[in-house]
CSV table of C-alpha atoms in Angstrom, one decimal:
chain,number,residue,atom,x,y,z
A,1,MET,CA,216.3,32.5,-164.5
A,2,ARG,CA,218.5,34.8,-162.3
A,3,ARG,CA,217.2,38.2,-161.8
A,4,THR,CA,219.5,41.1,-162.3
A,5,VAL,CA,217.4,44.1,-161.2
A,6,PHE,CA,218.5,44.0,-157.6
A,7,ASN,CA,221.9,44.3,-156.0
A,8,GLU,CA,223.3,43.6,-152.5
A,9,ASP,CA,222.0,46.9,-151.1
A,10,HIS,CA,218.5,46.1,-152.2
A,11,GLU,CA,218.7,42.6,-150.7
A,12,ALA,CA,220.0,44.0,-147.4
A,13,PHE,CA,217.0,46.5,-147.5
A,14,ARG,CA,214.7,43.5,-148.1
A,15,GLU,CA,216.0,41.7,-145.0
A,16,THR,CA,215.4,44.9,-142.9
A,17,ILE,CA,211.9,45.3,-144.3
A,18,ARG,CA,211.0,41.7,-143.8
A,19,ALA,CA,212.0,41.8,-140.2
A,20,PHE,CA,210.2,45.1,-139.7
A,21,ILE,CA,207.0,43.7,-141.1
A,22,GLU,CA,207.2,40.6,-139.0
A,23,ALA,CA,207.8,42.6,-135.8
A,24,GLU,CA,205.7,45.7,-136.3
A,25,VAL,CA,202.9,44.9,-138.8
A,26,VAL,CA,201.9,41.3,-138.8
A,27,PRO,CA,201.0,41.1,-135.1
A,28,VAL,CA,198.6,44.0,-135.3
A,29,TYR,CA,197.4,43.8,-138.9
A,30,ASP,CA,194.0,42.3,-138.1
A,31,GLU,CA,193.3,45.3,-135.9
A,32,TRP,CA,194.2,47.7,-138.8
A,33,PHE,CA,192.0,45.7,-141.1
A,34,ALA,CA,189.0,45.9,-138.7
A,35,ALA,CA,189.6,49.6,-138.2
A,36,GLY,CA,189.8,50.3,-141.9
A,37,GLN,CA,193.2,52.1,-141.6
A,38,ALA,CA,196.7,52.0,-140.3
A,39,PRO,CA,197.2,54.1,-137.2
A,40,ARG,CA,198.8,57.6,-137.7
A,41,ASP,CA,201.8,56.8,-135.5
A,42,PHE,CA,202.8,53.9,-137.8
A,43,TYR,CA,204.0,56.5,-140.4
A,44,TYR,CA,206.4,57.9,-137.9
A,45,LYS,CA,207.9,54.4,-137.7
A,46,LEU,CA,208.3,54.3,-141.5
A,47,GLY,CA,210.0,57.7,-141.3
A,48,GLU,CA,212.4,56.4,-138.7
A,49,LEU,CA,213.1,53.4,-140.9
A,50,GLY,CA,214.1,55.8,-143.7
A,51,ILE,CA,211.5,54.6,-146.2
A,52,PHE,CA,210.2,58.1,-146.9
A,53,GLY,CA,213.6,59.6,-147.5
A,54,ILE,CA,215.2,57.2,-150.0
A,55,ASN,CA,214.6,59.5,-153.0
A,56,VAL,CA,214.8,62.8,-151.1
A,57,PRO,CA,217.9,64.9,-151.5
A,58,GLU,CA,220.4,64.6,-148.6
A,59,GLU,CA,220.2,68.4,-147.8
A,60,PHE,CA,216.6,67.8,-146.7
A,61,GLY,CA,217.3,64.7,-144.6
A,62,GLY,CA,217.0,62.0,-147.3
A,63,ALA,CA,219.3,59.4,-148.8
A,64,GLY,CA,219.6,61.3,-152.1
A,65,LEU,CA,219.1,58.2,-154.3
A,66,GLU,CA,217.3,58.3,-157.7
A,67,THR,CA,215.8,54.9,-158.0
A,68,HIS,CA,212.5,53.0,-157.7
A,69,LYS,CA,214.1,49.7,-156.9
A,70,PHE,CA,213.7,50.1,-153.1
A,71,GLU,CA,210.0,50.8,-153.7
A,72,ALA,CA,209.9,47.6,-155.8
A,73,VAL,CA,211.4,45.6,-152.8
A,74,LEU,CA,208.6,47.1,-150.6
A,75,TYR,CA,206.0,45.9,-153.0
A,76,GLU,CA,207.3,42.4,-153.0
A,77,GLU,CA,207.7,42.2,-149.2
A,78,THR,CA,204.4,43.6,-148.3
A,79,ALA,CA,202.7,41.3,-150.8
A,80,ARG,CA,204.6,38.3,-149.5
A,81,ALA,CA,203.4,39.0,-146.0
A,82,GLY,CA,199.8,39.7,-147.1
A,83,VAL,CA,199.9,43.3,-145.6
A,84,GLN,CA,199.7,46.9,-146.7
A,85,PHE,CA,201.4,50.0,-145.3
A,86,GLY,CA,198.2,52.0,-145.1
A,87,GLY,CA,198.1,55.0,-147.4
A,88,SER,CA,201.9,55.6,-147.3
A,89,GLY,CA,202.4,54.5,-150.9
A,90,VAL,CA,200.8,57.7,-152.2
A,91,HIS,CA,203.0,59.7,-150.0
A,92,VAL,CA,206.2,58.5,-151.8
A,93,LEU,CA,205.1,57.3,-155.2
A,94,LEU,CA,202.6,60.0,-156.1
A,95,ALA,CA,203.2,63.1,-154.0
A,96,LEU,CA,207.0,63.2,-153.9
A,97,PRO,CA,207.7,63.4,-157.6
A,98,TYR,CA,205.5,66.6,-157.8
A,99,ILE,CA,207.4,68.2,-154.9
A,100,LYS,CA,210.7,67.4,-156.4
A,101,MET,CA,209.7,68.5,-159.9
A,102,LEU,CA,207.7,71.7,-159.0
A,103,ALA,CA,208.6,73.0,-155.6
A,104,THR,CA,210.8,76.0,-155.3
A,105,ASP,CA,213.9,75.9,-153.0
A,106,GLU,CA,211.9,77.7,-150.4
A,107,GLN,CA,209.1,75.2,-150.6
A,108,LYS,CA,211.4,72.2,-150.5
A,109,LYS,CA,212.9,73.6,-147.3
A,110,ARG,CA,209.5,73.8,-145.7
A,111,TYR,CA,208.0,70.6,-147.1
A,112,LEU,CA,210.7,67.9,-147.4
A,113,PRO,CA,212.2,67.6,-143.9
A,114,LYS,CA,208.8,66.9,-142.4
A,115,PHE,CA,208.0,64.6,-145.4
A,116,VAL,CA,211.0,62.4,-144.6
A,117,THR,CA,210.1,62.0,-140.9
A,118,GLY,CA,206.4,61.3,-141.5
A,119,GLU,CA,205.6,64.4,-139.5
A,120,GLU,CA,203.7,65.6,-142.6
A,121,MET,CA,201.9,62.9,-144.6
A,122,TRP,CA,201.0,63.9,-148.2
A,123,ALA,CA,198.2,62.8,-150.5
A,124,ILE,CA,197.0,64.0,-154.0
A,125,ALA,CA,193.5,65.0,-154.8
A,126,MET,CA,192.6,64.8,-158.5
A,127,THR,CA,189.3,62.8,-158.9
A,128,GLU,CA,186.0,64.5,-158.4
A,129,PRO,CA,182.5,63.1,-158.1
A,130,GLY,CA,181.3,62.6,-161.7
A,131,THR,CA,184.7,63.2,-163.4
A,132,GLY,CA,186.6,59.9,-163.0
A,133,SER,CA,189.4,59.7,-165.6
A,134,ASP,CA,188.2,63.0,-167.3
A,135,LEU,CA,190.4,65.3,-165.2
A,136,ALA,CA,189.8,68.1,-167.7
A,137,GLY,CA,186.2,68.1,-166.4
A,138,MET,CA,187.1,69.1,-162.8
A,139,LYS,CA,184.9,71.8,-161.2
A,140,SER,CA,187.0,72.7,-158.1
A,141,THR,CA,188.1,76.3,-158.3
A,142,ALA,CA,190.9,78.4,-156.8
A,143,LYS,CA,190.4,82.2,-157.2
A,144,LEU,CA,193.2,84.6,-156.5
A,145,SER,CA,192.3,87.1,-153.8
A,146,GLU,CA,192.2,90.8,-154.7
A,147,ASP,CA,195.3,91.5,-152.6
A,148,GLY,CA,197.2,88.7,-154.3
A,149,THR,CA,198.2,87.0,-151.1
A,150,HIS,CA,196.2,83.8,-151.3
A,151,TYR,CA,193.8,81.7,-153.4
A,152,VAL,CA,190.3,80.8,-152.3
A,153,LEU,CA,189.7,77.2,-152.9
A,154,ASN,CA,186.2,75.7,-153.3
A,155,GLY,CA,185.1,72.2,-154.4
A,156,ALA,CA,185.1,68.5,-153.6
A,157,LYS,CA,187.2,65.5,-154.3
A,158,THR,CA,186.6,61.8,-153.9
A,159,PHE,CA,188.6,58.5,-153.8
A,160,ILE,CA,191.5,60.2,-152.1
A,161,THR,CA,193.9,57.6,-150.8
A,162,GLY,CA,195.6,58.7,-147.6
A,163,GLY,CA,193.0,61.4,-147.3
A,164,VAL,CA,192.1,60.8,-143.7
A,165,HIS,CA,195.6,61.0,-142.2
A,166,ALA,CA,197.0,63.5,-144.7
A,167,ASP,CA,198.6,66.7,-143.4
A,168,ARG,CA,199.1,68.2,-146.8
A,169,VAL,CA,197.3,67.4,-150.0
A,170,ILE,CA,198.2,68.3,-153.5
A,171,VAL,CA,194.9,69.7,-154.8
A,172,CYS,CA,194.1,70.1,-158.5
A,173,ALA,CA,191.8,73.1,-159.1
A,174,ARG,CA,190.8,75.5,-161.8
A,175,THR,CA,192.4,78.9,-161.6
A,176,SER,CA,190.9,79.9,-164.9
A,177,ALA,CA,188.2,78.6,-167.3
A,178,PRO,CA,189.0,76.1,-170.1
A,179,THR,CA,189.2,77.6,-173.6
A,180,ALA,CA,187.3,76.5,-176.7
A,181,GLU,CA,190.6,75.1,-178.1
A,182,ASP,CA,191.9,73.4,-175.0
A,183,ARG,CA,189.5,72.2,-172.2
A,184,ARG,CA,192.6,71.2,-170.2
A,185,HIS,CA,193.7,74.7,-169.8
A,186,GLY,CA,193.4,76.5,-166.5
A,187,ILE,CA,194.2,73.8,-163.9
A,188,SER,CA,196.8,74.5,-161.2
A,189,LEU,CA,198.3,72.5,-158.3
A,190,PHE,CA,198.4,73.6,-154.6
A,191,ALA,CA,200.0,72.1,-151.6
A,192,VAL,CA,197.1,72.6,-149.2
A,193,ASP,CA,197.5,72.4,-145.4
A,194,THR,CA,194.7,70.2,-144.1
A,195,LYS,CA,194.4,72.2,-140.9
A,196,SER,CA,193.2,75.2,-143.0
A,197,GLU,CA,189.8,76.6,-142.1
A,198,GLY,CA,187.1,75.4,-144.5
A,199,TYR,CA,189.0,72.2,-145.3
A,200,SER,CA,187.1,69.1,-144.2
A,201,VAL,CA,187.4,65.3,-144.5
A,202,GLY,CA,184.1,63.7,-145.4
A,203,ARG,CA,183.3,60.0,-145.4
A,204,LYS,CA,186.1,57.5,-145.0
A,205,LEU,CA,185.1,55.3,-147.9
A,206,ASP,CA,184.2,51.7,-147.4
A,207,LYS,CA,186.2,49.9,-150.1
A,208,LEU,CA,186.1,46.3,-151.4
A,209,GLY,CA,189.8,45.9,-150.7
A,210,LEU,CA,192.9,47.8,-149.5
A,211,LYS,CA,191.1,48.0,-146.2
A,212,THR,CA,194.0,49.4,-144.2
A,213,SER,CA,194.5,52.3,-146.7
A,214,ASP,CA,192.4,55.3,-145.6
A,215,THR,CA,190.5,56.6,-148.6
A,216,ALA,CA,188.2,59.6,-148.2
A,217,GLU,CA,186.1,62.4,-149.6
A,218,LEU,CA,187.4,65.9,-149.2
A,219,ALA,CA,185.5,69.2,-149.3
A,220,PHE,CA,186.8,72.8,-149.6
A,221,VAL,CA,184.7,75.8,-148.6
A,222,ASP,CA,186.5,79.1,-149.0
A,223,VAL,CA,189.8,77.6,-148.0
A,224,LYS,CA,192.6,80.2,-148.1
A,225,VAL,CA,195.7,78.8,-149.7
A,226,PRO,CA,198.7,81.1,-149.5
A,227,VAL,CA,200.3,81.9,-152.9
A,228,GLU,CA,203.5,80.4,-151.5
A,229,ASP,CA,201.8,77.0,-151.7
A,230,LEU,CA,201.1,77.1,-155.4
A,231,LEU,CA,203.1,74.3,-157.0
A,232,GLY,CA,204.7,75.2,-160.3
A,233,GLU,CA,203.1,77.7,-162.6
A,234,GLU,CA,199.5,78.7,-162.7
A,235,ASN,CA,197.3,77.0,-165.3
A,236,LYS,CA,199.9,74.4,-166.3
A,237,GLY,CA,198.7,71.7,-163.9
A,238,PHE,CA,197.3,69.3,-166.5
A,239,SER,CA,200.7,69.0,-168.2
A,240,TYR,CA,202.3,68.4,-164.8
A,241,LEU,CA,199.8,65.6,-164.0
A,242,GLY,CA,200.7,63.8,-167.2
A,243,HIS,CA,204.4,64.0,-166.4
A,244,ASN,CA,204.3,61.4,-163.5
A,245,LEU,CA,201.8,59.0,-165.0
A,246,ALA,CA,204.6,56.6,-166.1
A,247,SER,CA,205.9,56.1,-162.6
A,248,GLU,CA,202.4,55.8,-161.2
A,249,ARG,CA,201.5,53.1,-163.7
A,250,TRP,CA,204.9,51.4,-163.1
A,251,GLY,CA,204.0,51.2,-159.4
A,252,ILE,CA,200.7,49.6,-160.1
A,253,ALA,CA,202.2,47.1,-162.5
A,254,PHE,CA,205.0,46.1,-160.1
A,255,GLY,CA,202.6,45.9,-157.2
A,256,ALA,CA,200.3,43.6,-159.2
A,257,TYR,CA,203.1,41.3,-160.2
A,258,ALA,CA,204.2,41.1,-156.5
A,259,GLN,CA,200.6,40.2,-155.5
A,260,ALA,CA,200.5,37.5,-158.1
A,261,LYS,CA,203.8,36.1,-156.9
A,262,ALA,CA,202.5,36.1,-153.3
A,263,ALA,CA,199.3,34.4,-154.4
A,264,VAL,CA,201.2,31.4,-155.8
A,265,ARG,CA,203.2,31.2,-152.5
A,266,PHE,CA,200.0,31.2,-150.4
A,267,ALA,CA,198.3,28.6,-152.6
A,268,LYS,CA,201.4,26.3,-152.7
A,269,GLN,CA,201.6,26.4,-148.9
A,270,TYR,CA,197.9,25.8,-148.5
A,271,VAL,CA,197.6,22.8,-150.9
A,272,GLN,CA,200.6,21.1,-149.3
A,273,GLU,CA,199.0,21.3,-145.9
A,274,ARG,CA,195.4,20.8,-146.7
A,275,THR,CA,194.2,17.1,-147.0
A,276,VAL,CA,191.3,15.9,-149.1
A,277,PHE,CA,190.2,12.3,-149.5
A,278,GLY,CA,193.2,11.3,-147.4
A,279,LYS,CA,195.7,13.1,-149.6
A,280,PRO,CA,197.3,16.6,-149.7
A,281,VAL,CA,195.6,18.8,-152.3
A,282,ALA,CA,199.0,19.2,-153.8
A,283,HIS,CA,199.0,15.5,-154.8
A,284,PHE,CA,196.3,15.9,-157.4
A,285,GLN,CA,197.3,16.5,-161.0
A,286,ASN,CA,194.9,19.4,-161.4
A,287,THR,CA,196.5,21.3,-158.5
A,288,LYS,CA,200.0,20.8,-160.0
A,289,PHE,CA,198.9,21.9,-163.4
A,290,GLU,CA,197.0,25.0,-162.1
A,291,LEU,CA,200.0,26.2,-160.0
A,292,ALA,CA,202.4,25.4,-162.8
A,293,ALA,CA,200.4,27.6,-165.2
A,294,CYS,CA,200.2,30.4,-162.6
A,295,GLN,CA,204.0,30.2,-162.0
A,296,ALA,CA,204.6,30.6,-165.7
A,297,GLU,CA,202.4,33.7,-165.8
A,298,VAL,CA,204.2,35.1,-162.8
A,299,ASP,CA,207.6,34.5,-164.4
A,300,ALA,CA,206.4,36.5,-167.5
A,301,ALA,CA,205.0,39.3,-165.3
A,302,GLU,CA,208.2,39.5,-163.3
A,303,ALA,CA,210.2,39.9,-166.5
A,304,VAL,CA,207.9,42.7,-167.7
A,305,ALA,CA,208.0,44.4,-164.3
A,306,ASP,CA,211.8,44.2,-164.0
A,307,ARG,CA,212.3,45.6,-167.5
A,308,ALA,CA,209.9,48.5,-166.7
A,309,THR,CA,211.8,49.2,-163.5
A,310,GLU,CA,215.1,49.4,-165.3
A,311,ALA,CA,213.6,51.7,-167.9
A,312,LEU,CA,212.0,53.9,-165.3
A,313,ASP,CA,215.3,54.3,-163.4
A,314,ALA,CA,217.0,55.2,-166.6
A,315,GLY,CA,214.4,57.8,-167.5
A,316,GLU,CA,213.4,55.9,-170.6
A,317,LEU,CA,210.0,54.4,-169.7
A,318,THR,CA,207.5,55.8,-172.2
A,319,PRO,CA,203.8,56.3,-171.6
A,320,ALA,CA,202.9,53.5,-173.9
A,321,GLU,CA,205.5,51.1,-172.3
A,322,ALA,CA,204.1,52.0,-168.8
A,323,ALA,CA,200.6,51.4,-170.1
A,324,SER,CA,201.6,48.0,-171.5
A,325,ALA,CA,203.3,47.0,-168.3
A,326,LYS,CA,200.3,48.0,-166.2
A,327,LEU,CA,197.9,46.2,-168.6
A,328,PHE,CA,199.9,43.0,-168.7
A,329,CYS,CA,200.8,42.7,-165.0
A,330,THR,CA,197.4,43.6,-163.7
A,331,GLU,CA,195.6,41.2,-166.0
A,332,VAL,CA,198.1,38.5,-165.1
A,333,ALA,CA,197.5,39.2,-161.4
A,334,HIS,CA,193.7,39.0,-161.9
A,335,ARG,CA,193.9,35.6,-163.5
A,336,VAL,CA,196.6,34.1,-161.1
A,337,ILE,CA,195.0,35.3,-157.9
A,338,ASP,CA,191.6,34.0,-158.9
A,339,ARG,CA,193.0,30.6,-159.7
A,340,CYS,CA,195.0,30.5,-156.5
A,341,LEU,CA,191.9,31.4,-154.5
A,342,GLN,CA,190.0,28.5,-156.2
A,343,LEU,CA,192.6,26.1,-155.0
A,344,HIS,CA,191.8,27.2,-151.4
A,345,GLY,CA,188.2,26.1,-151.8
A,346,GLY,CA,185.8,27.6,-149.3
A,347,TYR,CA,188.6,28.8,-147.1
A,348,GLY,CA,189.7,31.1,-149.9
A,349,TYR,CA,186.6,33.1,-149.3
A,350,MET,CA,187.4,33.8,-145.7
A,351,ASN,CA,189.1,37.1,-144.8
A,352,GLU,CA,191.3,35.3,-142.2
A,353,TYR,CA,193.2,33.8,-145.2
A,354,PRO,CA,195.6,36.2,-147.0
A,355,ILE,CA,194.4,35.0,-150.4
A,356,ALA,CA,190.9,36.4,-149.8
A,357,ARG,CA,192.3,39.8,-148.8
A,358,LEU,CA,194.7,39.7,-151.8
A,359,TYR,CA,191.8,39.0,-154.1
A,360,ALA,CA,189.9,42.1,-153.0
A,361,ASP,CA,193.1,44.3,-152.8
A,362,ASN,CA,194.0,43.3,-156.4
A,363,ARG,CA,190.8,44.2,-158.1
A,364,VAL,CA,191.4,48.0,-158.1
A,365,ASN,CA,194.6,47.6,-160.1
A,366,ARG,CA,192.7,47.4,-163.3
A,367,ILE,CA,190.8,50.6,-162.5
A,368,TYR,CA,193.0,53.2,-160.8
A,369,GLY,CA,195.9,54.9,-162.5
A,370,GLY,CA,193.9,54.5,-165.7
A,371,THR,CA,191.6,51.6,-166.4
A,372,SER,CA,192.7,48.6,-168.6
A,373,GLU,CA,190.6,50.1,-171.4
A,374,ILE,CA,192.5,53.4,-171.2
A,375,MET,CA,195.7,51.5,-171.2
A,376,LYS,CA,194.6,49.7,-174.4
A,377,SER,CA,193.8,53.0,-176.0
A,378,ILE,CA,197.2,54.4,-175.2
A,379,ILE,CA,199.0,51.4,-176.6
A,380,ALA,CA,196.8,51.4,-179.7
A,381,LYS,CA,197.6,55.0,-180.3
A,382,ASP,CA,201.3,54.4,-180.0
A,383,MET,CA,200.9,51.6,-182.6
A,384,GLY,CA,199.5,54.2,-185.0
A,385,LEU,CA,196.0,52.8,-184.8
């Protein structure tokens, strides 16, 4: 079936990205994998390539487009090559929507030019030790100073993707206590400069997968945050957080589909080259049937991912639809990647093979951005159950 989600501009972008990956990422990716992160200067290269500015208004140095289709191409091409672009996905997919939605004109002038070039990398800090998906239970606080010039931030965050290299972090903290009627009340968002006194990066977390994406613990001890770095209105942070969940879950859904598609490509190539009992593994009926079943699942996931992309670009992707896309695509990817690894035999368990890394990278898709169980709850509620 012919896809209609991409046009000539997207395909030209795909060619550029594929060439960039082959030249700048593949030759050094093993070094990144061993180090547990991409080097900081790599993000300057992404800035020069224009990746960070696609959805940034032209007046701030961007291309001024309003689409997620170029991000979709990035998901497909990085998965196809079996690589990751470090923690840069959070910079664009998660942080940028908050800047565009909440920042004042003055803030945009300060933030966005450096955002586009990669001079300032952004992350977002929501999760705290012990809170997980229960964001209303966060304990970090930001108290307004007596002279009203700054907030004093205290607390800790964990699982912060991009947290090691980040130059600014959107930190969620309590500016007032929750009420008996609404425990979500009192959360505010701040664009915190990571060079601030009292701000510290703790452990770089050792994850199962996504090894080149720096993920860290953060701590704040009496960090002074200028009032000019408050994003949006005080105490309305929780509602802001919910506003961008659809795009976040779309990104996870599309990325999972792209991983599943890549897994079939890796497995097909392997079974055609690998010989067992004097015959290519691809010759056996079981291999053909397994890959055929995987391809059928990938085709279905592609249709769901593409439909969600069109809906998101049109501003019509509902929370329930985003949850459905995430649930379906991540579960498909889980099944497909597992079966494709099985076709690799013992070599599938070796990290030198992309299928092994893909298997580990994929596992978090059913956890972050809301677990599969949370997605089912959202869908069920939308069904009136």
